[in-house]
mmCIF file of C-alpha atoms and ligand atoms in Angstrom:
data_model
loop_
_atom_site.group_PDB
_atom_site.id
_atom_site.type_symbol
_atom_site.label_atom_id
_atom_site.label_comp_id
_atom_site.label_asym_id
_atom_site.label_seq_id
_atom_site.Cartn_x
_atom_site.Cartn_y
_atom_site.Cartn_z
ATOM 1 C CA MET A 95 -7.841 -12.631 -22.498
ATOM 2 C CA PRO A 96 -11.260 -13.801 -20.799
ATOM 3 C CA SER A 97 -13.314 -10.401 -19.710
ATOM 4 C CA LYS A 98 -12.418 -8.714 -16.599
ATOM 5 C CA LYS A 99 -14.783 -8.828 -13.175
ATOM 6 C CA GLY A 100 -14.565 -4.661 -13.033
ATOM 7 C CA ARG A 101 -12.464 -2.223 -11.997
ATOM 8 C CA VAL A 102 -10.191 -2.099 -9.027
ATOM 9 C CA PHE A 103 -8.561 1.245 -7.694
ATOM 10 C CA SER A 104 -5.902 1.684 -5.303
ATOM 11 C CA GLY A 105 -3.340 4.000 -4.222
ATOM 12 C CA ILE A 106 -0.187 3.884 -2.192
ATOM 13 C CA ARG A 107 2.100 6.271 -0.380
ATOM 14 C CA PRO A 108 5.317 7.063 -2.015
ATOM 15 C CA THR A 109 7.459 6.082 0.673
ATOM 16 C CA GLY A 110 10.635 5.287 -1.114
ATOM 17 C CA ARG A 111 12.017 1.789 -1.381
ATOM 18 C CA ALA A 112 9.164 -0.771 -0.641
ATOM 19 C CA HIS A 113 9.541 -3.115 2.576
ATOM 20 C CA LEU A 114 7.985 -5.935 3.122
ATOM 21 C CA GLY A 115 4.946 -4.916 5.016
ATOM 22 C CA ASN A 116 4.417 -2.882 2.028
ATOM 23 C CA TYR A 117 4.973 -5.662 -0.025
ATOM 24 C CA LEU A 118 2.820 -8.507 2.049
ATOM 25 C CA GLY A 119 0.396 -5.832 2.578
ATOM 26 C CA ALA A 120 -0.329 -4.412 -0.758
ATOM 27 C CA ILE A 121 2.006 -4.797 -3.706
ATOM 28 C CA LYS A 122 1.753 -8.431 -3.862
ATOM 29 C CA ASN A 123 -2.109 -8.136 -3.960
ATOM 30 C CA TYR A 124 -2.268 -5.299 -6.333
ATOM 31 C CA VAL A 125 -0.055 -8.236 -8.751
ATOM 32 C CA ALA A 126 -2.147 -10.828 -8.035
ATOM 33 C CA LEU A 127 -5.688 -8.729 -8.442
ATOM 34 C CA GLN A 128 -4.610 -8.270 -12.260
ATOM 35 C CA ASP A 129 -5.709 -11.429 -13.208
ATOM 36 C CA GLU A 130 -9.196 -11.054 -12.538
ATOM 37 C CA TYR A 131 -9.474 -7.228 -12.535
ATOM 38 C CA GLU A 132 -8.942 -4.210 -14.559
ATOM 39 C CA CYS A 133 -6.704 -2.445 -12.296
ATOM 40 C CA VAL A 134 -5.478 1.104 -11.876
ATOM 41 C CA TYR A 135 -2.555 1.842 -9.491
ATOM 42 C CA CYS A 136 -1.839 5.032 -8.538
ATOM 43 C CA ILE A 137 1.255 6.629 -6.633
ATOM 44 C CA VAL A 138 0.047 9.234 -4.096
ATOM 45 C CA ASP A 139 1.914 12.188 -3.786
ATOM 46 C CA ILE A 140 -0.169 14.643 -3.037
ATOM 47 C CA HIS A 141 -1.503 12.128 -0.221
ATOM 48 C CA ALA A 142 2.168 12.456 1.107
ATOM 49 C CA LEU A 143 2.220 16.241 1.125
ATOM 50 C CA THR A 144 -0.174 16.061 3.919
ATOM 51 C CA THR A 145 2.525 15.054 6.162
ATOM 52 C CA VAL A 146 5.617 15.430 4.177
ATOM 53 C CA GLU A 147 7.042 18.505 4.776
ATOM 54 C CA ASP A 148 10.241 18.929 2.946
ATOM 55 C CA THR A 149 9.730 17.182 -0.599
ATOM 56 C CA LEU A 150 13.365 17.002 -1.551
ATOM 57 C CA ASP A 151 12.958 13.535 -1.756
ATOM 58 C CA LEU A 152 9.620 13.096 -2.907
ATOM 59 C CA ARG A 153 10.405 12.615 -6.822
ATOM 60 C CA THR A 154 13.356 10.308 -5.657
ATOM 61 C CA ASN A 155 10.342 8.137 -3.288
ATOM 62 C CA THR A 156 7.888 8.237 -6.280
ATOM 63 C CA PHE A 157 10.375 6.896 -9.045
ATOM 64 C CA GLU A 158 11.855 3.755 -6.344
ATOM 65 C CA MET A 159 7.800 3.110 -5.604
ATOM 66 C CA ALA A 160 7.292 2.602 -8.998
ATOM 67 C CA LEU A 161 10.296 0.856 -9.791
ATOM 68 C CA ASP A 162 9.355 -2.030 -6.709
ATOM 69 C CA LEU A 163 5.616 -1.839 -8.268
ATOM 70 C CA LEU A 164 6.771 -2.952 -11.845
ATOM 71 C CA ALA A 165 9.276 -5.261 -10.543
ATOM 72 C CA ALA A 166 6.918 -6.898 -8.589
ATOM 73 C CA GLY A 167 4.553 -7.851 -11.860
ATOM 74 C CA ILE A 168 2.621 -4.684 -11.933
ATOM 75 C CA ARG A 169 2.185 -5.100 -15.944
ATOM 76 C CA PRO A 170 1.611 -1.548 -17.458
ATOM 77 C CA GLU A 171 0.481 -3.201 -20.858
ATOM 78 C CA GLU A 172 -2.828 -4.058 -18.722
ATOM 79 C CA THR A 173 -3.002 -2.170 -15.865
ATOM 80 C CA ILE A 174 -2.856 1.844 -15.682
ATOM 81 C CA LEU A 175 0.253 3.007 -13.335
ATOM 82 C CA PHE A 176 0.427 6.426 -13.012
ATOM 83 C CA ILE A 177 1.484 9.620 -10.434
ATOM 84 C CA GLN A 178 -1.629 11.103 -8.627
ATOM 85 C CA SER A 179 -0.725 14.718 -9.096
ATOM 86 C CA HIS A 180 -0.224 14.050 -13.199
ATOM 87 C CA VAL A 181 -4.195 13.693 -12.859
ATOM 88 C CA PRO A 182 -4.918 16.834 -11.560
ATOM 89 C CA GLN A 183 -8.824 16.352 -12.703
ATOM 90 C CA VAL A 184 -8.487 14.908 -8.744
ATOM 91 C CA THR A 185 -7.882 18.030 -7.312
ATOM 92 C CA GLU A 186 -10.773 19.483 -8.766
ATOM 93 C CA LEU A 187 -13.255 16.501 -7.943
ATOM 94 C CA HIS A 188 -11.795 16.541 -4.347
ATOM 95 C CA THR A 189 -13.155 20.574 -4.237
ATOM 96 C CA PHE A 190 -16.690 19.301 -5.093
ATOM 97 C CA LEU A 191 -16.831 16.671 -2.844
ATOM 98 C CA SER A 192 -15.749 18.372 -0.245
ATOM 99 C CA MET A 193 -18.765 21.004 -0.442
ATOM 100 C CA VAL A 194 -20.570 17.755 0.594
ATOM 101 C CA THR A 195 -18.600 16.692 3.536
ATOM 102 C CA PRO A 196 -19.852 17.334 6.907
ATOM 103 C CA LEU A 197 -16.510 19.052 8.755
ATOM 104 C CA GLY A 198 -17.425 17.611 12.089
ATOM 105 C CA LYS A 199 -17.217 14.153 10.086
ATOM 106 C CA LEU A 200 -13.764 14.448 9.129
ATOM 107 C CA THR A 201 -12.283 15.827 12.611
ATOM 108 C CA ASP A 202 -14.011 12.999 14.504
ATOM 109 C CA LEU A 203 -12.373 10.474 12.281
ATOM 110 C CA PRO A 204 -10.077 8.137 14.292
ATOM 111 C CA THR A 205 -7.725 8.629 11.247
ATOM 112 C CA PHE A 206 -7.510 12.163 11.716
ATOM 113 C CA LYS A 207 -7.309 11.855 15.477
ATOM 114 C CA ASP A 208 -3.997 9.691 14.949
ATOM 115 C CA LYS A 209 -2.568 11.646 12.607
ATOM 116 C CA VAL A 210 -3.115 14.858 14.670
ATOM 117 C CA ARG A 211 -1.311 12.846 17.257
ATOM 118 C CA GLN A 212 1.849 11.973 14.878
ATOM 119 C CA ASN A 213 1.983 15.492 13.196
ATOM 120 C CA PRO A 214 0.702 17.591 16.288
ATOM 121 C CA ASN A 215 3.066 20.860 14.669
ATOM 122 C CA ASN A 216 1.650 19.783 11.336
ATOM 123 C CA VAL A 217 -2.204 20.309 11.276
ATOM 124 C CA ASN A 218 -3.155 21.221 7.907
ATOM 125 C CA TYR A 219 -6.008 21.350 6.134
ATOM 126 C CA GLY A 220 -5.188 18.820 3.801
ATOM 127 C CA LEU A 221 -5.239 16.137 6.961
ATOM 128 C CA VAL A 222 -8.580 17.274 7.506
ATOM 129 C CA GLY A 223 -9.604 16.632 3.851
ATOM 130 C CA TYR A 224 -7.554 13.360 2.944
ATOM 131 C CA PRO A 225 -10.498 11.118 3.028
ATOM 132 C CA VAL A 226 -12.805 13.665 0.863
ATOM 133 C CA LEU A 227 -9.191 13.242 -1.217
ATOM 134 C CA MET A 228 -8.979 9.453 -0.870
ATOM 135 C CA ALA A 229 -12.955 9.425 -2.145
ATOM 136 C CA ALA A 230 -11.929 11.751 -5.348
ATOM 137 C CA ASP A 231 -9.176 9.081 -6.158
ATOM 138 C CA ILE A 232 -11.682 6.504 -6.178
ATOM 139 C CA THR A 233 -14.410 7.841 -7.555
ATOM 140 C CA LEU A 234 -12.599 9.490 -10.490
ATOM 141 C CA TYR A 235 -11.725 6.366 -12.174
ATOM 142 C CA ARG A 236 -15.338 4.918 -11.585
ATOM 143 C CA THR A 237 -14.069 2.306 -9.146
ATOM 144 C CA ASP A 238 -16.161 -0.774 -8.605
ATOM 145 C CA LEU A 239 -13.716 -2.526 -6.074
ATOM 146 C CA VAL A 240 -11.230 -1.134 -3.840
ATOM 147 C CA PRO A 241 -8.668 -3.739 -1.825
ATOM 148 C CA VAL A 242 -9.399 -3.089 1.894
ATOM 149 C CA GLY A 243 -8.238 -5.127 5.214
ATOM 150 C CA ILE A 244 -10.928 -5.108 7.714
ATOM 151 C CA ASP A 245 -9.653 -2.169 9.402
ATOM 152 C CA GLN A 246 -9.972 0.186 6.463
ATOM 153 C CA ALA A 247 -13.149 -0.964 5.616
ATOM 154 C CA PRO A 248 -14.547 2.383 7.352
ATOM 155 C CA HIS A 249 -12.677 4.649 4.606
ATOM 156 C CA ILE A 250 -14.419 3.083 1.888
ATOM 157 C CA GLU A 251 -17.678 3.375 3.666
ATOM 158 C CA PHE A 252 -16.842 6.877 4.193
ATOM 159 C CA THR A 253 -16.464 7.750 0.661
ATOM 160 C CA ARG A 254 -19.661 5.566 -0.470
ATOM 161 C CA GLU A 255 -21.407 7.756 2.014
ATOM 162 C CA ILE A 256 -19.767 11.155 -0.020
ATOM 163 C CA VAL A 257 -21.174 9.633 -3.143
ATOM 164 C CA ARG A 258 -24.308 9.462 -1.690
ATOM 165 C CA SER A 259 -24.668 12.866 -0.362
ATOM 166 C CA PHE A 260 -23.082 14.230 -3.996
ATOM 167 C CA ASN A 261 -25.773 12.290 -5.737
ATOM 168 C CA TYR A 262 -28.591 13.471 -3.699
ATOM 169 C CA ARG A 263 -27.655 17.001 -3.453
ATOM 170 C CA TYR A 264 -27.317 17.509 -7.469
ATOM 171 C CA ASN A 265 -29.883 15.001 -8.415
ATOM 172 C CA THR A 266 -27.921 12.679 -9.945
ATOM 173 C CA ASP A 267 -26.170 9.128 -10.518
ATOM 174 C CA VAL A 268 -23.010 9.969 -12.106
ATOM 175 C CA LEU A 269 -20.844 8.840 -9.293
ATOM 176 C CA ILE A 270 -20.807 4.935 -8.677
ATOM 177 C CA GLU A 271 -20.419 3.868 -4.471
ATOM 178 C CA PRO A 272 -17.475 1.476 -4.695
ATOM 179 C CA GLY A 273 -17.689 -1.789 -3.388
ATOM 180 C CA MET A 274 -14.629 -3.450 -1.277
ATOM 181 C CA LYS A 275 -12.234 -6.518 -2.433
ATOM 182 C CA ASN A 276 -11.880 -7.772 1.332
ATOM 183 C CA THR A 277 -8.451 -8.681 1.509
ATOM 184 C CA GLU A 278 -6.537 -10.556 4.323
ATOM 185 C CA ILE A 279 -3.927 -8.098 4.732
ATOM 186 C CA PRO A 280 -1.361 -9.685 7.077
ATOM 187 C CA LYS A 281 0.011 -7.644 9.963
ATOM 188 C CA VAL A 282 3.519 -7.369 9.290
ATOM 189 C CA LEU A 283 5.724 -6.732 12.718
ATOM 190 C CA GLY A 284 8.996 -4.679 12.023
ATOM 191 C CA ILE A 285 12.309 -6.328 13.524
ATOM 192 C CA ASP A 286 11.684 -5.271 16.969
ATOM 193 C CA GLY A 287 8.507 -7.609 17.140
ATOM 194 C CA LYS A 288 6.508 -5.313 18.288
ATOM 195 C CA GLU A 289 5.803 -2.706 15.963
ATOM 196 C CA LYS A 290 4.132 -2.771 12.290
ATOM 197 C CA MET A 291 6.811 -2.627 10.017
ATOM 198 C CA SER A 292 7.655 1.208 8.847
ATOM 199 C CA LYS A 293 10.440 2.974 7.907
ATOM 200 C CA SER A 294 9.905 5.880 10.338
ATOM 201 C CA LEU A 295 10.225 3.505 12.976
ATOM 202 C CA ASN A 296 13.547 2.003 11.361
ATOM 203 C CA ASN A 297 12.290 -1.350 11.945
ATOM 204 C CA HIS A 298 11.754 -2.186 8.893
ATOM 205 C CA ILE A 299 13.663 -4.279 5.751
ATOM 206 C CA GLU A 300 13.605 -3.105 2.050
ATOM 207 C CA ILE A 301 12.641 -6.007 -0.451
ATOM 208 C CA ALA A 302 15.176 -4.522 -2.963
ATOM 209 C CA ALA A 303 17.879 -4.386 -0.337
ATOM 210 C CA THR A 304 20.907 -6.369 -0.866
ATOM 211 C CA PRO A 305 21.291 -10.414 0.093
ATOM 212 C CA GLU A 306 23.981 -9.355 2.907
ATOM 213 C CA GLU A 307 22.274 -6.281 3.785
ATOM 214 C CA THR A 308 18.718 -8.564 4.381
ATOM 215 C CA ARG A 309 20.935 -10.781 6.158
ATOM 216 C CA LYS A 310 22.298 -8.130 8.450
ATOM 217 C CA ARG A 311 18.449 -6.720 9.096
ATOM 218 C CA ILE A 312 17.009 -10.380 9.934
ATOM 219 C CA MET A 313 19.904 -11.547 12.192
ATOM 220 C CA GLN A 314 18.880 -8.316 14.204
ATOM 221 C CA MET A 315 15.111 -9.735 14.240
ATOM 222 C CA VAL A 316 14.031 -10.087 17.884
ATOM 223 C CA THR A 317 13.026 -13.931 18.625
ATOM 224 C CA ASP A 318 10.673 -15.237 21.356
ATOM 225 C CA PRO A 319 11.369 -13.157 24.274
ATOM 226 C CA GLN A 320 11.165 -16.137 26.906
ATOM 227 C CA ARG A 321 14.211 -17.686 24.778
ATOM 228 C CA ILE A 322 17.103 -16.133 26.400
ATOM 229 C CA LYS A 323 19.803 -19.039 25.928
ATOM 230 C CA ARG A 324 20.330 -21.237 23.558
ATOM 231 C CA ASP A 325 19.149 -24.328 25.738
ATOM 232 C CA ASP A 326 15.893 -22.679 26.395
ATOM 233 C CA PRO A 327 12.327 -23.948 24.154
ATOM 234 C CA GLY A 328 11.378 -21.660 22.151
ATOM 235 C CA ASN A 329 7.374 -20.844 21.312
ATOM 236 C CA PRO A 330 7.342 -20.115 17.717
ATOM 237 C CA GLU A 331 3.656 -18.538 18.177
ATOM 238 C CA VAL A 332 5.012 -15.597 19.805
ATOM 239 C CA CYS A 333 7.962 -14.980 17.251
ATOM 240 C CA ASN A 334 8.013 -12.910 14.352
ATOM 241 C CA VAL A 335 10.543 -15.059 12.261
ATOM 242 C CA PHE A 336 8.692 -17.341 12.553
ATOM 243 C CA ALA A 337 5.316 -15.720 11.422
ATOM 244 C CA LEU A 338 7.495 -14.878 8.473
ATOM 245 C CA HIS A 339 8.877 -18.300 7.778
ATOM 246 C CA LYS A 340 5.222 -19.539 7.320
ATOM 247 C CA ILE A 341 5.499 -17.181 4.116
ATOM 248 C CA PHE A 342 8.527 -17.331 2.790
ATOM 249 C CA THR A 343 9.376 -21.090 3.767
ATOM 250 C CA PRO A 344 8.448 -24.639 2.161
ATOM 251 C CA GLN A 345 6.063 -26.216 4.584
ATOM 252 C CA VAL A 346 7.749 -29.006 5.841
ATOM 253 C CA ASP A 347 10.768 -26.667 7.047
ATOM 254 C CA VAL A 348 8.036 -24.680 8.844
ATOM 255 C CA ASP A 349 7.022 -27.851 10.582
ATOM 256 C CA MET A 350 10.247 -28.976 11.187
ATOM 257 C CA ILE A 351 11.225 -25.272 12.887
ATOM 258 C CA ASP A 352 7.921 -25.790 14.927
ATOM 259 C CA VAL A 353 8.985 -29.026 16.549
ATOM 260 C CA GLU A 354 12.864 -28.236 16.962
ATOM 261 C CA CYS A 355 12.179 -24.694 18.613
ATOM 262 C CA ARG A 356 10.047 -26.111 21.085
ATOM 263 C CA ARG A 357 12.628 -28.477 22.298
ATOM 264 C CA ALA A 358 15.621 -26.182 21.694
ATOM 265 C CA GLY A 359 16.835 -28.518 19.032
ATOM 266 C CA ILE A 360 17.397 -25.533 16.446
ATOM 267 C CA GLY A 361 19.032 -21.900 17.962
ATOM 268 C CA CYS A 362 17.493 -18.830 16.827
ATOM 269 C CA VAL A 363 20.859 -17.675 15.017
ATOM 270 C CA ASP A 364 20.358 -20.870 12.660
ATOM 271 C CA CYS A 365 16.473 -20.341 12.287
ATOM 272 C CA LYS A 366 17.303 -16.857 11.159
ATOM 273 C CA LYS A 367 19.578 -17.769 8.708
ATOM 274 C CA ARG A 368 17.416 -20.069 6.943
ATOM 275 C CA PHE A 369 14.800 -17.267 6.780
ATOM 276 C CA ALA A 370 17.538 -14.744 5.499
ATOM 277 C CA GLU A 371 18.514 -17.473 2.446
ATOM 278 C CA ASN A 372 14.798 -18.264 1.630
ATOM 279 C CA LEU A 373 13.486 -14.461 1.458
ATOM 280 C CA ASN A 374 16.526 -13.803 -0.353
ATOM 281 C CA GLN A 375 15.593 -16.500 -2.372
ATOM 282 C CA ALA A 376 12.377 -15.230 -3.067
ATOM 283 C CA PHE A 377 13.075 -12.258 -3.838
ATOM 284 C CA GLU A 378 16.065 -12.582 -6.380
ATOM 285 C CA PRO A 379 13.914 -12.419 -9.442
ATOM 286 C CA PHE A 380 12.072 -9.093 -8.172
ATOM 287 C CA ARG A 381 15.468 -7.682 -7.388
ATOM 288 C CA ALA A 382 17.332 -8.608 -10.854
ATOM 289 C CA ARG A 383 14.159 -6.929 -12.860
ATOM 290 C CA ARG A 384 14.661 -3.898 -10.380
ATOM 291 C CA ALA A 385 17.928 -3.613 -10.984
ATOM 292 C CA ALA A 386 17.290 -3.768 -14.666
ATOM 293 C CA LEU A 387 14.425 -0.863 -14.684
ATOM 294 C CA ALA A 388 16.655 1.077 -12.785
ATOM 295 C CA ALA A 389 19.097 1.159 -15.480
ATOM 296 C CA GLN A 390 16.729 2.389 -17.733
ATOM 297 C CA PRO A 391 14.945 5.210 -15.941
ATOM 298 C CA ALA A 392 13.360 6.690 -18.872
ATOM 299 C CA GLN A 393 11.595 3.690 -19.991
ATOM 300 C CA VAL A 394 10.053 3.863 -16.310
ATOM 301 C CA HIS A 395 9.177 7.408 -16.835
ATOM 302 C CA ALA A 396 7.330 6.667 -20.429
ATOM 303 C CA ILE A 397 5.458 3.562 -18.379
ATOM 304 C CA LEU A 398 4.023 6.214 -15.944
ATOM 305 C CA ALA A 399 3.703 8.902 -18.530
ATOM 306 C CA ASP A 400 1.661 6.392 -20.622
ATOM 307 C CA GLY A 401 -0.306 5.440 -17.175
ATOM 308 C CA ALA A 402 -1.568 9.067 -16.941
ATOM 309 C CA GLU A 403 -2.511 9.348 -20.000
ATOM 310 C CA ARG A 404 -4.529 6.624 -19.831
ATOM 311 C CA ALA A 405 -5.795 7.711 -16.081
ATOM 312 C CA ARG A 406 -6.614 11.456 -17.476
ATOM 313 C CA ALA A 407 -8.630 9.942 -20.156
ATOM 314 C CA LEU A 408 -10.804 8.348 -17.715
ATOM 315 C CA ALA A 409 -10.788 11.074 -15.253
ATOM 316 C CA GLU A 410 -12.016 13.640 -17.572
ATOM 317 C CA GLU A 411 -14.995 11.467 -18.588
ATOM 318 C CA THR A 412 -16.322 11.450 -15.253
ATOM 319 C CA MET A 413 -15.357 15.286 -14.622
ATOM 320 C CA GLN A 414 -17.542 16.274 -17.463
ATOM 321 C CA ALA A 415 -20.314 14.603 -15.981
ATOM 322 C CA VAL A 416 -19.635 15.874 -12.686
ATOM 323 C CA ARG A 417 -19.494 19.235 -13.998
ATOM 324 C CA ARG A 418 -22.687 18.679 -16.021
ATOM 325 C CA ALA A 419 -24.335 17.592 -12.831
ATOM 326 C CA VAL A 420 -23.223 20.356 -10.410
ATOM 327 C CA GLN A 421 -24.508 23.008 -13.014
ATOM 328 C CA LEU A 422 -21.851 25.115 -13.130
ATOM 329 C CA PRO A 423 -22.567 27.939 -15.811
HETATM 330 FE FE1 SF4 B 526 11.838 -18.075 16.484
HETATM 331 FE FE2 SF4 B 526 13.264 -19.285 15.062
HETATM 332 FE FE3 SF4 B 526 14.061 -18.710 17.461
HETATM 333 FE FE4 SF4 B 526 12.080 -20.096 17.550
HETATM 334 S S1 SF4 B 526 14.019 -20.918 16.590
HETATM 335 S S2 SF4 B 526 12.289 -18.274 18.621
HETATM 336 S S3 SF4 B 526 11.104 -20.065 15.991
HETATM 337 S S4 SF4 B 526 13.802 -17.549 15.718
#
């Protein structure tokens, strides 16, 4: 195998079964990156605690996300896939990094303000320190690159600032400033056609759903709002179904829909049925692999345990250098 270009790290929240937005925005890219990079992927259960108060489903949701990642094509024999809390060194590094991170900067971050708006009754310390824990995740594994969409670039810049502060404070170069692997992350709208696809808004389509469930969700999708009647000509460029057709439908059919929609030659019901067929076809192999993995939970837990062991080895190496740099007695 040709040598890889460097180490990529990314964390994904344990939100249970992934939806189309998770898949197109992160998971698909995770799979592709394996061809060129040494990849370390983490299901960030500790991060989830900042907003999840009832942890009853946390284990199940973490397991479901692991199933989705593996079924989508994460190759555990080469990629390190693990659960964040199984590498406790991350919380130790988080503590050290928090000493060099000004509180004002954290509370000024737009993401913190958003979280406060979303969780006004649970503004906990963890929410403030979230970017520091993220910096710990990234630096613990001596990450070269973090895959990011344009809107996430400031988070990585913030990690780089924390790394510089740490290295300056302790006169060391032990932590590496991560680079960014700019990635085109499509904004996937939910079936409401307005908001980003999200479980909390219940506007999502799960990639592991059955073909029938998928079809039902697709038939509920909002299309071009100007197209009220079957005879009205439509505008594919403002239609969310069309946006997804462009990803899952052969180009020749996309071109046909583009033309036919504009002259009311195809109705939205038929257009959605075609999309449902194509989406179900695209995820058929994924669903078969997922079902096989779900039938062998012990094997999935063994994969995650092996990933955690390999991640702990990397983490401990970093932490030994960090502890030396901090000159702990
Ligand atoms: Fe959208 Fe298709 Fe309806 Fe056109 S025909 S508005 S592309 S769902």
